mmCIF file of C-alpha atoms in Angstrom:
data_model
loop_
_atom_site.group_PDB
_atom_site.id
_atom_site.type_symbol
_atom_site.label_atom_id
_atom_site.label_comp_id
_atom_site.label_asym_id
_atom_site.label_seq_id
_atom_site.Cartn_x
_atom_site.Cartn_y
_atom_site.Cartn_z
ATOM 1 C CA MET Q 180 -7.219 26.547 -11.624
ATOM 2 C CA ASP Q 181 -9.873 24.836 -13.739
ATOM 3 C CA LYS Q 182 -10.414 21.169 -13.110
ATOM 4 C CA PRO Q 183 -9.577 18.793 -15.976
ATOM 5 C CA SER Q 184 -12.314 17.287 -18.128
ATOM 6 C CA LEU Q 185 -13.091 13.879 -16.662
ATOM 7 C CA PRO Q 186 -13.993 10.753 -18.640
ATOM 8 C CA ASP Q 187 -17.491 9.328 -18.342
ATOM 9 C CA PHE Q 188 -16.092 5.831 -17.840
ATOM 10 C CA ILE Q 189 -12.575 4.453 -17.297
ATOM 11 C CA THR Q 190 -11.687 1.192 -18.993
ATOM 12 C CA GLY Q 191 -8.612 -1.015 -18.784
ATOM 13 C CA PRO Q 192 -7.215 -3.809 -16.620
ATOM 14 C CA ALA Q 193 -7.069 -1.693 -13.433
ATOM 15 C CA ALA Q 194 -10.837 -1.050 -13.587
ATOM 16 C CA TRP Q 195 -11.597 -4.506 -12.185
ATOM 17 C CA THR Q 196 -14.287 -5.591 -9.770
ATOM 18 C CA GLY Q 197 -13.781 -7.924 -6.838
ATOM 19 C CA SER Q 198 -16.456 -10.336 -7.998
ATOM 20 C CA ARG Q 199 -14.661 -10.823 -11.324
ATOM 21 C CA MET Q 200 -11.284 -11.262 -9.642
ATOM 22 C CA GLN Q 201 -12.683 -13.699 -7.079
ATOM 23 C CA ALA Q 202 -13.900 -15.859 -9.974
ATOM 24 C CA ASP Q 203 -10.568 -15.703 -11.827
ATOM 25 C CA PRO Q 204 -7.675 -16.071 -9.337
ATOM 26 C CA GLU Q 205 -5.265 -17.022 -12.130
ATOM 27 C CA GLN Q 206 -5.021 -13.303 -12.897
ATOM 28 C CA TRP Q 207 -3.496 -12.487 -9.521
ATOM 29 C CA LEU Q 208 -2.457 -15.649 -7.608
ATOM 30 C CA VAL Q 209 0.993 -17.107 -8.418
ATOM 31 C CA HIS Q 210 2.269 -20.369 -6.913
ATOM 32 C CA LEU Q 211 6.029 -20.668 -6.493
ATOM 33 C CA SER Q 212 7.673 -23.814 -7.817
ATOM 34 C CA ALA Q 213 10.371 -25.675 -5.896
ATOM 35 C CA ARG Q 214 12.848 -24.215 -8.412
ATOM 36 C CA ASP Q 215 11.637 -20.675 -7.687
ATOM 37 C CA VAL Q 216 11.992 -21.184 -3.924
ATOM 38 C CA ALA Q 217 15.504 -22.635 -4.304
ATOM 39 C CA GLU Q 218 16.572 -19.673 -6.437
ATOM 40 C CA LEU Q 219 15.199 -17.124 -3.949
ATOM 41 C CA GLU Q 220 16.795 -18.905 -0.986
ATOM 42 C CA ALA Q 221 20.180 -19.080 -2.725
ATOM 43 C CA ALA Q 222 20.073 -15.331 -3.416
ATOM 44 C CA ALA Q 223 19.188 -14.619 0.232
ATOM 45 C CA ARG Q 224 22.024 -16.803 1.509
ATOM 46 C CA HIS Q 225 24.404 -14.980 -0.834
ATOM 47 C CA TYR Q 226 23.398 -11.596 0.568
ATOM 48 C CA LEU Q 227 23.639 -12.781 4.166
ATOM 49 C CA SER Q 228 27.192 -13.961 3.448
ATOM 50 C CA LEU Q 229 28.158 -10.343 2.693
ATOM 51 C CA GLY Q 230 27.546 -9.315 6.319
ATOM 52 C CA ARG Q 231 25.697 -6.095 5.458
ATOM 53 C CA ASP Q 232 22.507 -4.487 6.772
ATOM 54 C CA ILE Q 233 19.419 -5.782 4.988
ATOM 55 C CA GLY Q 234 18.423 -2.171 4.351
ATOM 56 C CA GLU Q 235 21.365 -1.849 1.918
ATOM 57 C CA ILE Q 236 20.284 -4.687 -0.385
ATOM 58 C CA THR Q 237 20.261 -4.011 -4.136
ATOM 59 C CA GLN Q 238 19.152 -5.971 -7.165
ATOM 60 C CA ALA Q 239 22.794 -6.766 -8.009
ATOM 61 C CA ASP Q 240 23.344 -8.119 -4.478
ATOM 62 C CA PHE Q 241 20.373 -10.478 -4.831
ATOM 63 C CA PRO Q 242 21.161 -12.463 -8.004
ATOM 64 C CA LEU Q 243 18.189 -14.129 -9.693
ATOM 65 C CA ASN Q 244 17.890 -15.827 -13.061
ATOM 66 C CA ARG Q 245 14.528 -17.274 -14.052
ATOM 67 C CA PHE Q 246 12.509 -15.615 -11.290
ATOM 68 C CA ALA Q 247 13.908 -12.201 -12.215
ATOM 69 C CA GLN Q 248 11.853 -12.462 -15.422
ATOM 70 C CA HIS Q 249 8.699 -12.956 -13.384
ATOM 71 C CA LEU Q 250 9.473 -9.917 -11.229
ATOM 72 C CA GLN Q 251 10.003 -7.808 -14.351
ATOM 73 C CA ALA Q 252 6.568 -8.908 -15.586
ATOM 74 C CA LEU Q 253 5.155 -8.117 -12.142
ATOM 75 C CA LYS Q 254 6.408 -4.517 -12.410
ATOM 76 C CA ASP Q 255 4.434 -4.164 -15.633
ATOM 77 C CA LYS Q 256 1.344 -5.747 -14.036
ATOM 78 C CA LEU Q 257 1.530 -3.304 -11.132
ATOM 79 C CA ILE Q 258 1.954 -0.156 -13.236
ATOM 80 C CA HIS Q 259 -0.024 -1.013 -16.373
ATOM 81 C CA GLY Q 260 -2.096 -4.069 -15.461
ATOM 82 C CA ILE Q 261 -4.533 -5.034 -12.716
ATOM 83 C CA GLY Q 262 -2.226 -3.495 -10.097
ATOM 84 C CA PHE Q 263 -1.668 -6.347 -7.632
ATOM 85 C CA GLU Q 264 -0.383 -9.902 -7.225
ATOM 86 C CA LEU Q 265 -0.185 -12.536 -4.508
ATOM 87 C CA ILE Q 266 2.860 -14.825 -4.623
ATOM 88 C CA ARG Q 267 2.303 -18.001 -2.581
ATOM 89 C CA GLY Q 268 4.572 -20.794 -1.431
ATOM 90 C CA LEU Q 269 7.561 -19.498 0.557
ATOM 91 C CA PRO Q 270 8.263 -21.984 3.401
ATOM 92 C CA THR Q 271 8.757 -19.213 5.961
ATOM 93 C CA ASP Q 272 8.192 -21.609 8.867
ATOM 94 C CA ASN Q 273 11.663 -22.972 8.022
ATOM 95 C CA TYR Q 274 13.317 -19.520 7.998
ATOM 96 C CA SER Q 275 14.805 -17.335 10.675
ATOM 97 C CA GLN Q 276 13.331 -13.835 10.713
ATOM 98 C CA GLU Q 277 16.607 -12.580 9.224
ATOM 99 C CA MET Q 278 16.329 -15.039 6.322
ATOM 100 C CA ALA Q 279 12.689 -14.133 5.650
ATOM 101 C CA ALA Q 280 13.444 -10.406 5.768
ATOM 102 C CA THR Q 281 16.455 -10.774 3.457
ATOM 103 C CA LEU Q 282 14.483 -12.737 0.892
ATOM 104 C CA PHE Q 283 11.585 -10.270 0.983
ATOM 105 C CA CYS Q 284 13.828 -7.198 0.698
ATOM 106 C CA GLY Q 285 15.721 -8.886 -2.140
ATOM 107 C CA VAL Q 286 12.508 -9.457 -4.083
ATOM 108 C CA GLY Q 287 11.599 -5.822 -3.399
ATOM 109 C CA ALA Q 288 14.970 -4.667 -4.751
ATOM 110 C CA HIS Q 289 14.124 -6.291 -8.098
ATOM 111 C CA LEU Q 290 10.891 -4.298 -8.222
ATOM 112 C CA GLY Q 291 12.033 -0.882 -7.031
ATOM 113 C CA LEU Q 292 13.773 1.295 -4.459
ATOM 114 C CA ALA Q 293 12.757 0.769 -0.809
ATOM 115 C CA ARG Q 294 11.481 3.866 0.986
ATOM 116 C CA SER Q 295 11.318 4.870 4.648
ATOM 117 C CA GLN Q 296 8.040 3.920 6.344
ATOM 118 C CA ASN Q 297 8.365 6.149 9.408
ATOM 119 C CA ALA Q 298 10.385 9.005 10.852
ATOM 120 C CA ALA Q 299 12.985 6.538 12.157
ATOM 121 C CA GLY Q 300 13.916 5.470 8.601
ATOM 122 C CA HIS Q 301 12.676 1.873 8.698
ATOM 123 C CA ILE Q 302 12.570 0.486 5.158
ATOM 124 C CA LEU Q 303 11.299 -2.810 6.576
ATOM 125 C CA GLY Q 304 8.036 -2.371 8.459
ATOM 126 C CA HIS Q 305 6.492 -4.742 11.002
ATOM 127 C CA VAL Q 306 2.709 -4.962 10.811
ATOM 128 C CA ARG Q 307 1.406 -6.315 14.105
ATOM 129 C CA ASN Q 308 -0.747 -5.327 17.045
ATOM 130 C CA ILE Q 309 1.366 -3.612 19.700
ATOM 131 C CA GLY Q 310 -1.656 -2.386 21.646
ATOM 132 C CA ALA Q 311 -1.820 1.098 20.132
ATOM 133 C CA ASP Q 312 -5.111 2.951 20.554
ATOM 134 C CA PRO Q 313 -6.853 3.242 17.157
ATOM 135 C CA ASN Q 314 -8.599 6.400 18.405
ATOM 136 C CA ASP Q 315 -5.310 8.164 19.219
ATOM 137 C CA PRO Q 316 -4.782 10.776 16.451
ATOM 138 C CA ASN Q 317 -1.026 10.077 16.497
ATOM 139 C CA ALA Q 318 -1.330 6.261 16.447
ATOM 140 C CA ARG Q 319 -0.610 4.166 13.357
ATOM 141 C CA ILE Q 320 -3.632 1.993 12.558
ATOM 142 C CA TYR Q 321 -1.465 -0.960 11.429
ATOM 143 C CA GLN Q 322 -0.134 -1.240 15.016
ATOM 144 C CA THR Q 323 -3.598 -2.210 16.281
ATOM 145 C CA SER Q 324 -5.953 -5.152 15.741
ATOM 146 C CA ALA Q 325 -8.786 -2.834 14.625
ATOM 147 C CA ARG Q 326 -10.330 -2.629 11.165
ATOM 148 C CA GLN Q 327 -8.122 -0.348 9.101
ATOM 149 C CA SER Q 328 -10.526 1.071 6.466
ATOM 150 C CA PHE Q 329 -9.602 1.396 2.783
ATOM 151 C CA HIS Q 330 -6.536 3.577 2.227
ATOM 152 C CA THR Q 331 -3.357 4.155 0.236
ATOM 153 C CA ASP Q 332 0.221 4.240 1.545
ATOM 154 C CA SER Q 333 3.013 6.763 0.973
ATOM 155 C CA ALA Q 334 4.784 5.000 -1.892
ATOM 156 C CA ASP Q 335 4.182 3.723 -5.423
ATOM 157 C CA VAL Q 336 3.881 0.101 -4.288
ATOM 158 C CA VAL Q 337 3.282 -1.589 -0.930
ATOM 159 C CA GLY Q 338 4.481 -5.147 -0.375
ATOM 160 C CA LEU Q 339 3.585 -7.526 2.455
ATOM 161 C CA LEU Q 340 5.121 -10.819 3.533
ATOM 162 C CA CYS Q 341 2.992 -12.839 5.945
ATOM 163 C CA LEU Q 342 5.027 -14.579 8.648
ATOM 164 C CA ARG Q 343 2.121 -15.534 10.932
ATOM 165 C CA GLU Q 344 -1.633 -15.018 10.644
ATOM 166 C CA GLY Q 345 -3.983 -14.182 13.494
ATOM 167 C CA MET Q 346 -6.301 -16.599 15.257
ATOM 168 C CA GLU Q 347 -9.383 -15.070 13.618
ATOM 169 C CA GLY Q 348 -9.948 -12.330 11.020
ATOM 170 C CA GLY Q 349 -7.301 -10.099 9.498
ATOM 171 C CA ASP Q 350 -8.420 -10.595 5.892
ATOM 172 C CA SER Q 351 -6.737 -8.444 3.235
ATOM 173 C CA LEU Q 352 -9.117 -6.357 1.090
ATOM 174 C CA LEU Q 353 -8.344 -4.592 -2.194
ATOM 175 C CA VAL Q 354 -10.490 -2.305 -4.337
ATOM 176 C CA SER Q 355 -9.976 -0.495 -7.641
ATOM 177 C CA ALA Q 356 -10.158 3.306 -7.473
ATOM 178 C CA GLU Q 357 -11.170 3.333 -11.139
ATOM 179 C CA SER Q 358 -14.179 1.099 -10.456
ATOM 180 C CA ILE Q 359 -15.269 3.351 -7.577
ATOM 181 C CA TYR Q 360 -14.879 6.342 -9.907
ATOM 182 C CA ASN Q 361 -17.029 4.670 -12.575
ATOM 183 C CA ARG Q 362 -19.846 3.971 -10.103
ATOM 184 C CA MET Q 363 -19.761 7.503 -8.667
ATOM 185 C CA LYS Q 364 -19.632 9.063 -12.133
ATOM 186 C CA ALA Q 365 -22.750 7.131 -13.119
ATOM 187 C CA GLU Q 366 -24.683 7.606 -9.869
ATOM 188 C CA ARG Q 367 -23.512 10.874 -8.249
ATOM 189 C CA PRO Q 368 -21.216 12.898 -10.515
ATOM 190 C CA ASP Q 369 -21.800 15.936 -8.300
ATOM 191 C CA LEU Q 370 -20.257 14.149 -5.316
ATOM 192 C CA LEU Q 371 -17.462 12.699 -7.453
ATOM 193 C CA ASP Q 372 -16.418 16.258 -8.331
ATOM 194 C CA ARG Q 373 -15.919 17.032 -4.625
ATOM 195 C CA LEU Q 374 -13.263 14.308 -4.377
ATOM 196 C CA PHE Q 375 -11.090 16.313 -6.787
ATOM 197 C CA ASP Q 376 -11.049 19.216 -4.291
ATOM 198 C CA PRO Q 377 -7.989 19.698 -2.031
ATOM 199 C CA ILE Q 378 -8.709 17.976 1.298
ATOM 200 C CA ALA Q 379 -6.538 17.915 4.451
ATOM 201 C CA THR Q 380 -5.026 14.606 5.601
ATOM 202 C CA ASP Q 381 -3.329 14.244 8.996
ATOM 203 C CA ARG Q 382 0.380 13.327 9.090
ATOM 204 C CA ARG Q 383 -0.190 11.698 12.497
ATOM 205 C CA GLY Q 384 2.847 13.321 14.093
ATOM 206 C CA GLU Q 385 5.414 12.388 11.398
ATOM 207 C CA ILE Q 386 6.101 15.865 10.038
ATOM 208 C CA PRO Q 387 8.947 16.645 7.579
ATOM 209 C CA ASP Q 388 10.985 19.766 8.293
ATOM 210 C CA GLY Q 389 9.150 22.957 7.377
ATOM 211 C CA MET Q 390 5.861 21.181 6.645
ATOM 212 C CA GLN Q 391 2.436 21.515 8.244
ATOM 213 C CA PRO Q 392 1.131 18.649 10.404
ATOM 214 C CA PHE Q 393 -1.246 17.748 7.577
ATOM 215 C CA MET Q 394 -1.192 17.496 3.783
ATOM 216 C CA THR Q 395 -3.738 19.142 1.460
ATOM 217 C CA ILE Q 396 -4.134 16.783 -1.506
ATOM 218 C CA PRO Q 397 -7.311 15.766 -3.367
ATOM 219 C CA PRO Q 398 -8.440 12.178 -2.749
ATOM 220 C CA LEU Q 399 -8.650 11.817 -6.548
ATOM 221 C CA SER Q 400 -6.466 13.495 -9.184
ATOM 222 C CA TRP Q 401 -6.704 13.338 -12.985
ATOM 223 C CA HIS Q 402 -3.199 13.943 -14.375
ATOM 224 C CA LYS Q 403 -1.890 13.185 -17.854
ATOM 225 C CA GLY Q 404 -4.727 10.817 -18.616
ATOM 226 C CA LYS Q 405 -4.542 8.799 -15.389
ATOM 227 C CA LEU Q 406 -6.631 8.678 -12.226
ATOM 228 C CA THR Q 407 -4.517 8.720 -9.057
ATOM 229 C CA VAL Q 408 -5.971 8.013 -5.625
ATOM 230 C CA PHE Q 409 -4.721 9.339 -2.270
ATOM 231 C CA TYR Q 410 -6.958 8.303 0.594
ATOM 232 C CA GLN Q 411 -7.064 7.536 4.309
ATOM 233 C CA ARG Q 412 -10.455 8.465 5.746
ATOM 234 C CA GLN Q 413 -9.417 8.214 9.392
ATOM 235 C CA TYR Q 414 -6.566 10.649 8.725
ATOM 236 C CA ILE Q 415 -8.856 12.993 6.788
ATOM 237 C CA ASP Q 416 -11.219 13.083 9.752
ATOM 238 C CA SER Q 417 -8.462 13.602 12.326
ATOM 239 C CA ALA Q 418 -6.931 16.464 10.267
ATOM 240 C CA GLN Q 419 -9.969 18.533 11.206
ATOM 241 C CA ARG Q 420 -8.386 18.941 14.667
ATOM 242 C CA PHE Q 421 -6.026 21.528 13.138
ATOM 243 C CA ALA Q 422 -7.525 25.023 13.023
ATOM 244 C CA ASP Q 423 -5.739 25.939 9.776
ATOM 245 C CA ALA Q 424 -6.774 22.798 7.874
ATOM 246 C CA LEU Q 425 -9.385 23.293 5.153
ATOM 247 C CA ARG Q 426 -12.847 22.599 6.587
ATOM 248 C CA LEU Q 427 -14.844 19.692 5.208
ATOM 249 C CA THR Q 428 -18.193 20.830 3.843
ATOM 250 C CA ALA Q 429 -21.380 18.780 4.109
ATOM 251 C CA GLU Q 430 -20.929 17.870 0.429
ATOM 252 C CA HIS Q 431 -17.369 16.700 1.041
ATOM 253 C CA ILE Q 432 -18.521 14.467 3.876
ATOM 254 C CA GLU Q 433 -21.335 13.062 1.743
ATOM 255 C CA ALA Q 434 -18.835 12.336 -1.059
ATOM 256 C CA LEU Q 435 -16.361 10.664 1.316
ATOM 257 C CA ASP Q 436 -19.154 8.577 2.829
ATOM 258 C CA LEU Q 437 -20.246 7.390 -0.618
ATOM 259 C CA PHE Q 438 -16.643 6.585 -1.549
ATOM 260 C CA ASP Q 439 -16.369 4.466 1.616
ATOM 261 C CA ARG Q 440 -19.670 2.675 0.948
ATOM 262 C CA LEU Q 441 -18.580 1.780 -2.572
ATOM 263 C CA ALA Q 442 -15.163 0.568 -1.399
ATOM 264 C CA ASN Q 443 -16.982 -1.708 1.039
ATOM 265 C CA ASP Q 444 -19.404 -2.988 -1.625
ATOM 266 C CA ALA Q 445 -18.873 -6.757 -1.804
ATOM 267 C CA ASP Q 446 -19.158 -6.643 -5.600
ATOM 268 C CA LEU Q 447 -16.357 -4.091 -5.949
ATOM 269 C CA HIS Q 448 -13.688 -5.237 -3.482
ATOM 270 C CA LEU Q 449 -11.669 -8.444 -3.369
ATOM 271 C CA SER Q 450 -11.052 -10.284 -0.090
ATOM 272 C CA MET Q 451 -8.178 -12.698 0.536
ATOM 273 C CA ARG Q 452 -6.591 -14.276 3.596
ATOM 274 C CA LEU Q 453 -2.797 -14.054 3.566
ATOM 275 C CA GLN Q 454 -1.155 -17.310 4.626
ATOM 276 C CA PRO Q 455 2.344 -17.659 6.095
ATOM 277 C CA GLY Q 456 4.773 -17.367 3.195
ATOM 278 C CA ASP Q 457 2.488 -15.204 1.021
ATOM 279 C CA MET Q 458 3.940 -12.063 -0.594
ATOM 280 C CA GLN Q 459 1.391 -9.485 -1.738
ATOM 281 C CA PHE Q 460 2.293 -6.462 -3.878
ATOM 282 C CA VAL Q 461 -0.221 -3.640 -4.503
ATOM 283 C CA TYR Q 462 0.025 -0.533 -6.697
ATOM 284 C CA ASN Q 463 -0.958 2.414 -4.494
ATOM 285 C CA HIS Q 464 -1.893 4.930 -7.181
ATOM 286 C CA ALA Q 465 -4.765 2.858 -8.600
ATOM 287 C CA GLN Q 466 -5.827 0.552 -5.744
ATOM 288 C CA LEU Q 467 -6.804 0.954 -2.107
ATOM 289 C CA HIS Q 468 -6.168 -1.715 0.501
ATOM 290 C CA ASP Q 469 -7.670 -2.573 3.848
ATOM 291 C CA ARG Q 470 -7.554 -5.200 6.581
ATOM 292 C CA THR Q 471 -10.425 -6.526 8.640
ATOM 293 C CA ALA Q 472 -10.209 -6.585 12.433
ATOM 294 C CA PHE Q 473 -8.564 -9.647 13.928
ATOM 295 C CA THR Q 474 -8.190 -11.602 17.151
ATOM 296 C CA ASP Q 475 -4.655 -12.629 18.016
ATOM 297 C CA TRP Q 476 -3.301 -15.759 19.645
ATOM 298 C CA PRO Q 477 -2.793 -15.646 23.435
ATOM 299 C CA ASP Q 478 0.847 -16.737 22.996
ATOM 300 C CA ALA Q 479 2.932 -13.696 22.005
ATOM 301 C CA ALA Q 480 5.266 -15.899 19.955
ATOM 302 C CA GLN Q 481 2.370 -16.973 17.707
ATOM 303 C CA ARG Q 482 0.787 -13.560 17.123
ATOM 304 C CA ARG Q 483 -0.007 -12.146 13.710
ATOM 305 C CA HIS Q 484 3.086 -10.635 12.066
ATOM 306 C CA LEU Q 485 3.664 -9.307 8.565
ATOM 307 C CA LEU Q 486 6.699 -7.580 7.063
ATOM 308 C CA ARG Q 487 6.061 -4.550 4.855
ATOM 309 C CA LEU Q 488 7.947 -2.722 2.100
ATOM 310 C CA TRP Q 489 7.241 0.605 0.435
ATOM 311 C CA LEU Q 490 8.748 0.786 -3.045
ATOM 312 C CA SER Q 491 9.380 3.474 -5.657
ATOM 313 C CA ILE Q 492 9.366 2.043 -9.183
ATOM 314 C CA ASP Q 493 11.154 3.094 -12.383
ATOM 315 C CA GLY Q 494 8.891 3.718 -15.363
ATOM 316 C CA ASP Q 495 5.929 4.684 -13.196
ATOM 317 C CA ARG Q 496 3.371 7.435 -13.900
ATOM 318 C CA GLU Q 497 4.036 11.087 -13.231
ATOM 319 C CA LEU Q 498 2.212 12.557 -10.257
ATOM 320 C CA PRO Q 499 0.618 16.012 -9.833
ATOM 321 C CA GLU Q 500 2.710 18.715 -8.183
ATOM 322 C CA CYS Q 501 0.555 18.615 -5.023
ATOM 323 C CA PHE Q 502 2.103 15.214 -4.172
ATOM 324 C CA THR Q 503 5.333 16.980 -3.218
ATOM 325 C CA GLN Q 504 3.592 17.606 0.120
ATOM 326 C CA ARG Q 505 3.494 13.859 0.603
ATOM 327 C CA TYR Q 506 6.767 12.754 -0.974
ATOM 328 C CA GLY Q 507 9.051 15.789 -0.932
ATOM 329 C CA SER Q 508 10.108 14.820 -4.446
ATOM 330 C CA ILE Q 509 7.830 13.413 -7.137
ATOM 331 C CA GLU Q 510 10.760 12.197 -9.264
ATOM 332 C CA VAL Q 511 9.768 8.886 -10.871
ATOM 333 C CA GLY Q 512 11.760 6.014 -9.354
ATOM 334 C CA ASN Q 513 12.938 8.093 -6.381
ATOM 335 C CA ARG Q 514 9.880 9.208 -4.441
ATOM 336 C CA GLY Q 515 7.764 8.217 -1.498
ATOM 337 C CA GLY Q 516 8.303 7.410 2.134
ATOM 338 C CA ILE Q 517 8.473 9.513 5.279
ATOM 339 C CA ILE Q 518 11.592 11.649 5.732
ATOM 340 C CA THR Q 519 12.322 13.915 8.717
ATOM 341 C CA ARG Q 520 15.493 15.352 10.237
ATOM 342 C CA GLU Q 521 16.044 12.160 12.283
ATOM 343 C CA THR Q 522 15.576 9.702 9.393
ATOM 344 C CA ARG Q 523 18.354 7.140 8.826
ATOM 345 C CA LEU Q 524 17.503 4.297 6.453
ATOM 346 C CA HIS Q 525 17.860 0.791 7.897
ATOM 347 C CA ALA Q 526 15.938 -2.490 8.194
ATOM 348 C CA PRO Q 527 15.126 -3.467 11.793
ATOM 349 C CA LEU Q 528 14.492 -7.172 12.314
ATOM 350 C CA ASP Q 529 12.105 -6.641 15.244
#
């Protein structure tokens, strides 16, 4: 099939650079007022009074008034705007883990439908170092303290709530796929074209029924006037262990290396340190995210710990057919996550 005609330059709010965003935090940093916090806490207490699993929470079960208007505007910012926001000011030090998780999942329910993050059906993920080996091809990088590298997740939106930060490092990094595209189009259009080729990405052992242990999806897709990114370099590299995966050519490797260098360009990416009580939401189809390596506290009770949500959002863009390998269904508002025969949706608190 012929490749679509690609624009020479992409414009719009999602084609931002980190240097511009660093100079203008009002575009992406929101400070909660005491009224906002009280409203969120009241909604969480209401849901906890129902005695149900946090994984079952819905927008109706988490009643908000004024702050619901902000979350509606956030949906628009994620899909049509710059594609990310950091909400600061939750006093999580005062919360039990159940209270923090309920509040976070309730906010997520106002944005979209929570999706499973692993084969076990966890809609609430725990991002922390459990000593996994980052070189193990079946390990999940977020379960280590190593540098992650820029990547996208298996949902429309990824949300994080920081409960505790590490002793050193662990900065959150974001970069615009459209800005990387613009630089590659100007400097090496030949290599940019290679990123629209189908490329194998390892599933890292979480394989839906009837599927191969890898997906074959281009890192970049141009579909109905939008650029969509799908990228995890470590998983692309480890997919080469499978004999029936498409082989990376020298040109592919050169293109992937340039993509990585541009993502790591200090002018293009934005760096932020998540503080306890920060909620970060990122639109996966237009941004990539990363985390620097970190050193944890000696005391296990103080170690770095973030909660994570994967969300599917109503009104989102359509995705190319090849994304069915990743999502099973590409139905807008009901896609994403990892589903296998054993999957049962729930929200573990630890």
